[in-house]
PDB file of C-alpha atoms in Angstrom:
ATOM      1  CA  UNK H   1       0.000   0.000   0.000  1.00 43.00           C
ATOM      2  CA  UNK H   2       2.853   2.367   0.818  1.00 48.00           C
ATOM      3  CA  UNK H   3       4.642   1.593  -2.482  1.00 51.00           C
ATOM      4  CA  UNK H   4       1.409   2.170  -4.402  1.00 48.00           C
ATOM      5  CA  UNK H   5       1.060   5.576  -2.826  1.00 52.00           C
ATOM      6  CA  UNK H   6      -2.172   4.606  -1.111  1.00 50.00           C
ATOM      7  CA  UNK H   7      -0.710   4.860   2.368  1.00 51.00           C
ATOM      8  CA  UNK H   8       2.159   6.852   3.845  1.00 63.00           C
ATOM      9  CA  UNK H   9       4.836   4.954   5.820  1.00 56.00           C
ATOM     10  CA  UNK H  10       3.578   6.580   9.002  1.00 63.00           C
ATOM     11  CA  UNK H  11       0.024   5.525   8.144  1.00 58.00           C
ATOM     12  CA  UNK H  12       1.210   1.973   7.461  1.00 49.00           C
ATOM     13  CA  UNK H  13       2.829   1.788  10.908  1.00 55.00           C
ATOM     14  CA  UNK H  14      -0.400   3.027  12.491  1.00 60.00           C
ATOM     15  CA  UNK H  15      -2.440   0.475  10.528  1.00 54.00           C
ATOM     16  CA  UNK H  16      -0.171  -2.405  11.559  1.00 56.00           C
ATOM     17  CA  UNK H  17      -0.309  -1.295  15.184  1.00 59.00           C
ATOM     18  CA  UNK H  18      -4.093  -1.156  15.034  1.00 58.00           C
ATOM     19  CA  UNK H  19      -4.254  -4.609  13.455  1.00 56.00           C
ATOM     20  CA  UNK H  20      -1.911  -6.012  16.079  1.00 56.00           C
ATOM     21  CA  UNK H  21      -4.063  -4.538  18.824  1.00 54.00           C
ATOM     22  CA  UNK H  22      -7.180  -5.990  17.253  1.00 50.00           C
ATOM     23  CA  UNK H  23      -5.545  -9.432  17.111  1.00 49.00           C
ATOM     24  CA  UNK H  24      -4.609  -9.212  20.765  1.00 52.00           C
ATOM     25  CA  UNK H  25      -8.131  -8.125  21.671  1.00 55.00           C
ATOM     26  CA  UNK H  26      -9.570 -11.078  19.755  1.00 62.00           C
ATOM     27  CA  UNK H  27      -7.432 -13.585  21.649  1.00 79.00           C
ATOM     28  CA  UNK H  28      -9.771 -15.547  23.936  1.00 86.00           C
ATOM     29  CA  UNK H  29      -9.138 -15.530  27.676  1.00 90.00           C
ATOM     30  CA  UNK H  30      -7.704 -18.532  29.490  1.00 92.00           C
ATOM     31  CA  UNK H  31     -10.576 -20.328  31.236  1.00 95.00           C
ATOM     32  CA  UNK H  32      -9.743 -21.978  34.572  1.00 96.00           C
ATOM     33  CA  UNK H  33     -11.998 -24.311  36.545  1.00 97.00           C
ATOM     34  CA  UNK H  34     -11.199 -24.502  40.289  1.00 97.00           C
ATOM     35  CA  UNK H  35     -12.454 -27.852  41.593  1.00 98.00           C
ATOM     36  CA  UNK H  36     -12.259 -29.534  44.980  1.00 97.00           C
ATOM     37  CA  UNK H  37     -13.103 -29.057  48.636  1.00 95.00           C
ATOM     38  CA  UNK H  38     -13.140 -26.031  50.962  1.00 93.00           C
ATOM     39  CA  UNK H  39      -9.404 -25.430  50.450  1.00 93.00           C
ATOM     40  CA  UNK H  40     -10.154 -24.595  46.813  1.00 94.00           C
ATOM     41  CA  UNK H  41     -13.164 -22.361  47.406  1.00 92.00           C
ATOM     42  CA  UNK H  42     -11.240 -19.132  48.199  1.00 92.00           C
ATOM     43  CA  UNK H  43      -8.594 -19.724  45.536  1.00 92.00           C
ATOM     44  CA  UNK H  44     -10.495 -18.058  42.629  1.00 91.00           C
ATOM     45  CA  UNK H  45     -10.784 -14.846  44.669  1.00 91.00           C
ATOM     46  CA  UNK H  46      -7.033 -14.743  45.278  1.00 91.00           C
ATOM     47  CA  UNK H  47      -6.207 -15.715  41.694  1.00 90.00           C
ATOM     48  CA  UNK H  48      -8.278 -12.842  40.341  1.00 88.00           C
ATOM     49  CA  UNK H  49      -6.087 -10.476  42.367  1.00 87.00           C
ATOM     50  CA  UNK H  50      -2.832 -12.183  41.382  1.00 87.00           C
ATOM     51  CA  UNK H  51      -3.366 -12.712  37.663  1.00 84.00           C
ATOM     52  CA  UNK H  52      -2.696  -9.880  35.194  1.00 79.00           C
ATOM     53  CA  UNK H  53      -5.804  -7.870  34.463  1.00 71.00           C
ATOM     54  CA  UNK H  54      -6.819  -5.312  31.866  1.00 65.00           C
ATOM     55  CA  UNK H  55      -9.965  -3.899  30.310  1.00 62.00           C
ATOM     56  CA  UNK H  56     -10.094  -7.116  28.282  1.00 65.00           C
ATOM     57  CA  UNK H  57     -10.456 -10.252  30.483  1.00 72.00           C
ATOM     58  CA  UNK H  58      -7.384 -12.451  30.074  1.00 88.00           C
ATOM     59  CA  UNK H  59      -8.552 -15.041  32.574  1.00 91.00           C
ATOM     60  CA  UNK H  60     -11.983 -16.402  33.419  1.00 92.00           C
ATOM     61  CA  UNK H  61     -12.284 -18.425  36.623  1.00 94.00           C
ATOM     62  CA  UNK H  62     -15.058 -20.802  37.662  1.00 96.00           C
ATOM     63  CA  UNK H  63     -15.511 -22.133  41.194  1.00 96.00           C
ATOM     64  CA  UNK H  64     -16.353 -25.846  41.123  1.00 97.00           C
ATOM     65  CA  UNK H  65     -15.615 -26.528  44.798  1.00 96.00           C
ATOM     66  CA  UNK H  66     -17.750 -27.830  47.646  1.00 94.00           C
ATOM     67  CA  UNK H  67     -16.810 -27.689  51.326  1.00 93.00           C
ATOM     68  CA  UNK H  68     -16.537 -30.861  53.373  1.00 93.00           C
ATOM     69  CA  UNK H  69     -16.300 -33.310  50.485  1.00 96.00           C
ATOM     70  CA  UNK H  70     -14.098 -36.372  50.309  1.00 96.00           C
ATOM     71  CA  UNK H  71     -12.808 -37.484  46.925  1.00 98.00           C
ATOM     72  CA  UNK H  72     -15.734 -39.912  46.662  1.00 97.00           C
ATOM     73  CA  UNK H  73     -18.169 -37.134  47.541  1.00 97.00           C
ATOM     74  CA  UNK H  74     -16.703 -34.817  44.929  1.00 98.00           C
ATOM     75  CA  UNK H  75     -16.824 -37.623  42.380  1.00 98.00           C
ATOM     76  CA  UNK H  76     -20.576 -37.806  42.940  1.00 98.00           C
ATOM     77  CA  UNK H  77     -20.965 -34.023  42.603  1.00 98.00           C
ATOM     78  CA  UNK H  78     -18.917 -34.085  39.407  1.00 98.00           C
ATOM     79  CA  UNK H  79     -21.201 -36.783  38.036  1.00 97.00           C
ATOM     80  CA  UNK H  80     -24.201 -34.490  38.535  1.00 97.00           C
ATOM     81  CA  UNK H  81     -22.555 -31.236  37.412  1.00 98.00           C
ATOM     82  CA  UNK H  82     -20.245 -32.346  34.602  1.00 97.00           C
ATOM     83  CA  UNK H  83     -22.524 -31.477  31.686  1.00 97.00           C
ATOM     84  CA  UNK H  84     -23.144 -27.975  33.047  1.00 97.00           C
ATOM     85  CA  UNK H  85     -19.492 -27.373  33.908  1.00 98.00           C
ATOM     86  CA  UNK H  86     -18.420 -28.542  30.460  1.00 97.00           C
ATOM     87  CA  UNK H  87     -20.103 -25.506  28.909  1.00 97.00           C
ATOM     88  CA  UNK H  88     -17.388 -23.303  30.455  1.00 97.00           C
ATOM     89  CA  UNK H  89     -14.871 -24.753  27.955  1.00 97.00           C
ATOM     90  CA  UNK H  90     -12.100 -24.727  30.556  1.00 97.00           C
ATOM     91  CA  UNK H  91      -8.500 -24.700  29.338  1.00 97.00           C
ATOM     92  CA  UNK H  92      -7.168 -25.637  32.787  1.00 97.00           C
ATOM     93  CA  UNK H  93      -8.770 -27.513  35.673  1.00 98.00           C
ATOM     94  CA  UNK H  94      -7.224 -27.153  39.146  1.00 97.00           C
ATOM     95  CA  UNK H  95      -8.077 -30.033  41.506  1.00 98.00           C
ATOM     96  CA  UNK H  96      -7.554 -29.845  45.283  1.00 97.00           C
ATOM     97  CA  UNK H  97      -8.929 -32.854  47.192  1.00 97.00           C
ATOM     98  CA  UNK H  98      -7.963 -35.258  49.954  1.00 96.00           C
ATOM     99  CA  UNK H  99      -8.090 -33.257  53.177  1.00 95.00           C
ATOM    100  CA  UNK H 100     -11.530 -34.621  54.050  1.00 95.00           C
ATOM    101  CA  UNK H 101     -10.356 -38.195  53.456  1.00 97.00           C
ATOM    102  CA  UNK H 102      -7.893 -38.125  56.347  1.00 96.00           C
ATOM    103  CA  UNK H 103     -10.401 -38.914  59.104  1.00 93.00           C
ATOM    104  CA  UNK H 104     -11.988 -41.850  57.249  1.00 94.00           C
ATOM    105  CA  UNK H 105      -8.567 -43.299  56.437  1.00 95.00           C
ATOM    106  CA  UNK H 106      -7.566 -43.040  60.089  1.00 93.00           C
ATOM    107  CA  UNK H 107     -10.679 -44.908  61.234  1.00 93.00           C
ATOM    108  CA  UNK H 108     -10.537 -47.457  58.435  1.00 91.00           C
ATOM    109  CA  UNK H 109     -13.848 -46.402  56.863  1.00 92.00           C
ATOM    110  CA  UNK H 110     -11.947 -45.721  53.635  1.00 90.00           C
ATOM    111  CA  UNK H 111      -9.026 -47.573  52.120  1.00 95.00           C
ATOM    112  CA  UNK H 112      -6.301 -45.923  50.110  1.00 96.00           C
ATOM    113  CA  UNK H 113      -7.203 -48.059  47.106  1.00 96.00           C
ATOM    114  CA  UNK H 114     -10.663 -46.477  47.120  1.00 96.00           C
ATOM    115  CA  UNK H 115      -9.083 -43.025  47.289  1.00 97.00           C
ATOM    116  CA  UNK H 116      -6.880 -43.807  44.272  1.00 97.00           C
ATOM    117  CA  UNK H 117      -9.848 -45.117  42.298  1.00 98.00           C
ATOM    118  CA  UNK H 118     -12.002 -42.074  43.058  1.00 98.00           C
ATOM    119  CA  UNK H 119      -9.242 -39.555  42.272  1.00 98.00           C
ATOM    120  CA  UNK H 120      -8.518 -41.394  39.030  1.00 98.00           C
ATOM    121  CA  UNK H 121     -12.205 -41.216  38.101  1.00 98.00           C
ATOM    122  CA  UNK H 122     -12.308 -37.473  38.835  1.00 98.00           C
ATOM    123  CA  UNK H 123      -9.298 -36.762  36.619  1.00 98.00           C
ATOM    124  CA  UNK H 124     -10.619 -38.935  33.819  1.00 98.00           C
ATOM    125  CA  UNK H 125     -14.010 -37.244  33.953  1.00 98.00           C
ATOM    126  CA  UNK H 126     -12.379 -33.850  33.638  1.00 98.00           C
ATOM    127  CA  UNK H 127     -10.441 -35.198  30.663  1.00 97.00           C
ATOM    128  CA  UNK H 128     -13.768 -35.616  28.855  1.00 97.00           C
ATOM    129  CA  UNK H 129     -14.163 -31.820  29.020  1.00 98.00           C
ATOM    130  CA  UNK H 130     -13.085 -29.805  25.977  1.00 98.00           C
ATOM    131  CA  UNK H 131     -11.574 -26.373  25.499  1.00 97.00           C
ATOM    132  CA  UNK H 132     -12.940 -23.860  23.010  1.00 95.00           C
ATOM    133  CA  UNK H 133     -10.485 -25.387  20.508  1.00 94.00           C
ATOM    134  CA  UNK H 134     -11.837 -28.884  21.137  1.00 96.00           C
ATOM    135  CA  UNK H 135      -8.757 -29.990  23.060  1.00 96.00           C
ATOM    136  CA  UNK H 136      -8.476 -31.782  26.381  1.00 97.00           C
ATOM    137  CA  UNK H 137      -7.939 -29.306  29.256  1.00 98.00           C
ATOM    138  CA  UNK H 138      -4.741 -29.360  31.265  1.00 97.00           C
ATOM    139  CA  UNK H 139      -5.350 -30.919  34.670  1.00 98.00           C
ATOM    140  CA  UNK H 140      -3.336 -29.685  37.668  1.00 97.00           C
ATOM    141  CA  UNK H 141      -3.692 -31.698  40.886  1.00 98.00           C
ATOM    142  CA  UNK H 142      -2.565 -30.320  44.238  1.00 97.00           C
ATOM    143  CA  UNK H 143      -0.975 -32.469  46.900  1.00 97.00           C
ATOM    144  CA  UNK H 144      -2.861 -32.524  50.210  1.00 96.00           C
ATOM    145  CA  UNK H 145      -1.583 -29.788  52.552  1.00 94.00           C
ATOM    146  CA  UNK H 146      -0.562 -30.771  56.052  1.00 91.00           C
ATOM    147  CA  UNK H 147      -2.551 -29.694  59.078  1.00 91.00           C
ATOM    148  CA  UNK H 148      -0.946 -27.257  61.517  1.00 89.00           C
ATOM    149  CA  UNK H 149       1.919 -28.922  63.348  1.00 85.00           C
ATOM    150  CA  UNK H 150       0.605 -29.604  66.846  1.00 84.00           C
ATOM    151  CA  UNK H 151       0.109 -32.730  68.999  1.00 86.00           C
ATOM    152  CA  UNK H 152      -3.527 -33.184  67.995  1.00 84.00           C
ATOM    153  CA  UNK H 153      -2.573 -33.387  64.312  1.00 88.00           C
ATOM    154  CA  UNK H 154       0.351 -35.822  64.474  1.00 91.00           C
ATOM    155  CA  UNK H 155      -1.658 -38.792  63.196  1.00 93.00           C
ATOM    156  CA  UNK H 156      -3.460 -36.710  60.584  1.00 93.00           C
ATOM    157  CA  UNK H 157      -0.181 -35.477  59.163  1.00 93.00           C
ATOM    158  CA  UNK H 158       1.266 -38.972  59.219  1.00 95.00           C
ATOM    159  CA  UNK H 159      -1.590 -40.103  56.960  1.00 95.00           C
ATOM    160  CA  UNK H 160      -1.101 -37.085  54.694  1.00 96.00           C
ATOM    161  CA  UNK H 161       2.649 -37.647  54.320  1.00 95.00           C
ATOM    162  CA  UNK H 162       2.863 -41.430  54.212  1.00 96.00           C
ATOM    163  CA  UNK H 163      -0.386 -42.447  52.534  1.00 96.00           C
ATOM    164  CA  UNK H 164      -2.401 -39.713  50.833  1.00 97.00           C
ATOM    165  CA  UNK H 165       0.242 -37.698  49.013  1.00 97.00           C
ATOM    166  CA  UNK H 166       2.097 -40.720  47.613  1.00 98.00           C
ATOM    167  CA  UNK H 167      -1.273 -41.813  46.198  1.00 98.00           C
ATOM    168  CA  UNK H 168      -1.933 -38.333  44.763  1.00 98.00           C
ATOM    169  CA  UNK H 169       1.479 -38.300  43.082  1.00 98.00           C
ATOM    170  CA  UNK H 170       1.028 -41.822  41.736  1.00 98.00           C
ATOM    171  CA  UNK H 171      -2.397 -41.087  40.238  1.00 98.00           C
ATOM    172  CA  UNK H 172      -1.318 -37.738  38.763  1.00 97.00           C
ATOM    173  CA  UNK H 173       1.729 -39.274  37.102  1.00 97.00           C
ATOM    174  CA  UNK H 174      -0.200 -42.238  35.748  1.00 97.00           C
ATOM    175  CA  UNK H 175      -3.008 -40.052  34.387  1.00 97.00           C
ATOM    176  CA  UNK H 176      -0.702 -37.437  32.869  1.00 96.00           C
ATOM    177  CA  UNK H 177      -1.827 -34.623  35.174  1.00 97.00           C
ATOM    178  CA  UNK H 178       0.481 -31.878  36.397  1.00 96.00           C
ATOM    179  CA  UNK H 179       1.280 -31.769  40.115  1.00 96.00           C
ATOM    180  CA  UNK H 180       1.258 -28.697  42.373  1.00 95.00           C
ATOM    181  CA  UNK H 181       3.082 -29.157  45.686  1.00 95.00           C
ATOM    182  CA  UNK H 182       0.574 -27.578  48.061  1.00 94.00           C
ATOM    183  CA  UNK H 183       1.863 -29.736  50.921  1.00 93.00           C
ATOM    184  CA  UNK H 184       5.234 -28.010  50.801  1.00 91.00           C
ATOM    185  CA  UNK H 185       3.635 -24.567  50.900  1.00 91.00           C
ATOM    186  CA  UNK H 186       2.057 -24.984  54.347  1.00 90.00           C
ATOM    187  CA  UNK H 187       4.402 -27.519  55.936  1.00 88.00           C
ATOM    188  CA  UNK H 188       5.970 -26.148  59.117  1.00 86.00           C
ATOM    189  CA  UNK H 189       4.081 -22.842  58.838  1.00 89.00           C
ATOM    190  CA  UNK H 190       1.600 -22.631  61.745  1.00 87.00           C
ATOM    191  CA  UNK H 191       1.306 -18.906  61.036  1.00 91.00           C
ATOM    192  CA  UNK H 192      -0.568 -19.728  57.817  1.00 92.00           C
ATOM    193  CA  UNK H 193      -3.466 -21.485  59.567  1.00 91.00           C
ATOM    194  CA  UNK H 194      -6.703 -20.473  61.215  1.00 89.00           C
ATOM    195  CA  UNK H 195      -6.828 -21.119  64.982  1.00 85.00           C
ATOM    196  CA  UNK H 196      -8.537 -24.487  64.344  1.00 82.00           C
ATOM    197  CA  UNK H 197      -5.260 -25.768  62.876  1.00 79.00           C
ATOM    198  CA  UNK H 198      -7.182 -27.392  60.040  1.00 81.00           C
ATOM    199  CA  UNK H 199      -7.947 -24.608  57.566  1.00 86.00           C
ATOM    200  CA  UNK H 200      -5.467 -22.137  56.084  1.00 91.00           C
ATOM    201  CA  UNK H 201      -6.005 -18.560  57.159  1.00 92.00           C
ATOM    202  CA  UNK H 202      -6.059 -15.669  54.696  1.00 92.00           C
ATOM    203  CA  UNK H 203      -2.257 -15.721  54.401  1.00 93.00           C
ATOM    204  CA  UNK H 204      -2.329 -19.493  53.852  1.00 93.00           C
ATOM    205  CA  UNK H 205      -4.987 -19.191  51.161  1.00 93.00           C
ATOM    206  CA  UNK H 206      -2.904 -16.568  49.385  1.00 93.00           C
ATOM    207  CA  UNK H 207       0.181 -18.787  49.610  1.00 93.00           C
ATOM    208  CA  UNK H 208      -1.729 -21.662  48.001  1.00 92.00           C
ATOM    209  CA  UNK H 209      -3.011 -19.390  45.230  1.00 92.00           C
ATOM    210  CA  UNK H 210       0.490 -18.081  44.553  1.00 91.00           C
ATOM    211  CA  UNK H 211       1.766 -21.647  44.404  1.00 90.00           C
TER     212      UNK H 211
END
């Protein structure tokens, strides 16, 4: 256009800049589904503050978490909600589960083989979701954070370290999911917990979101 005399060089630069801006504006946002138990529920709020923002949304976050659920319980919820959640066309699914399985593992109501089977089923169900491009979403699974280090939590943390997290790592590796080390974020940090020693406080929630 410039050679033909239809556009000055300065006009051509302005046109290319405008086209580049239009292309960037047309780029769809990254859609993230946040799935799991009560540890996941505040994460979307923190992520919205941490992720880059502009007048054009670059990230869209969906909360798919339910408080108090074991992996088996979440598997049941996922079975009921999957078709509705699929419409979000998530590019990434974050999964944080396992904390509510500790008590049942300690009492023998649940066996670790059942935990593995249920977590595997959850990941595989999310793999049936599709992005806007028709691709399988990336699945990121968090290890189970420890409870606050105090005498009342010694047995809980033993289960988390020796039984639950090895199972989480095994399932994630076998199913091709990415692993986020949430256990390491809170380990040895009593300052990151609420007074109950079970739930992360605001600083703990932020640390998990940053991780």
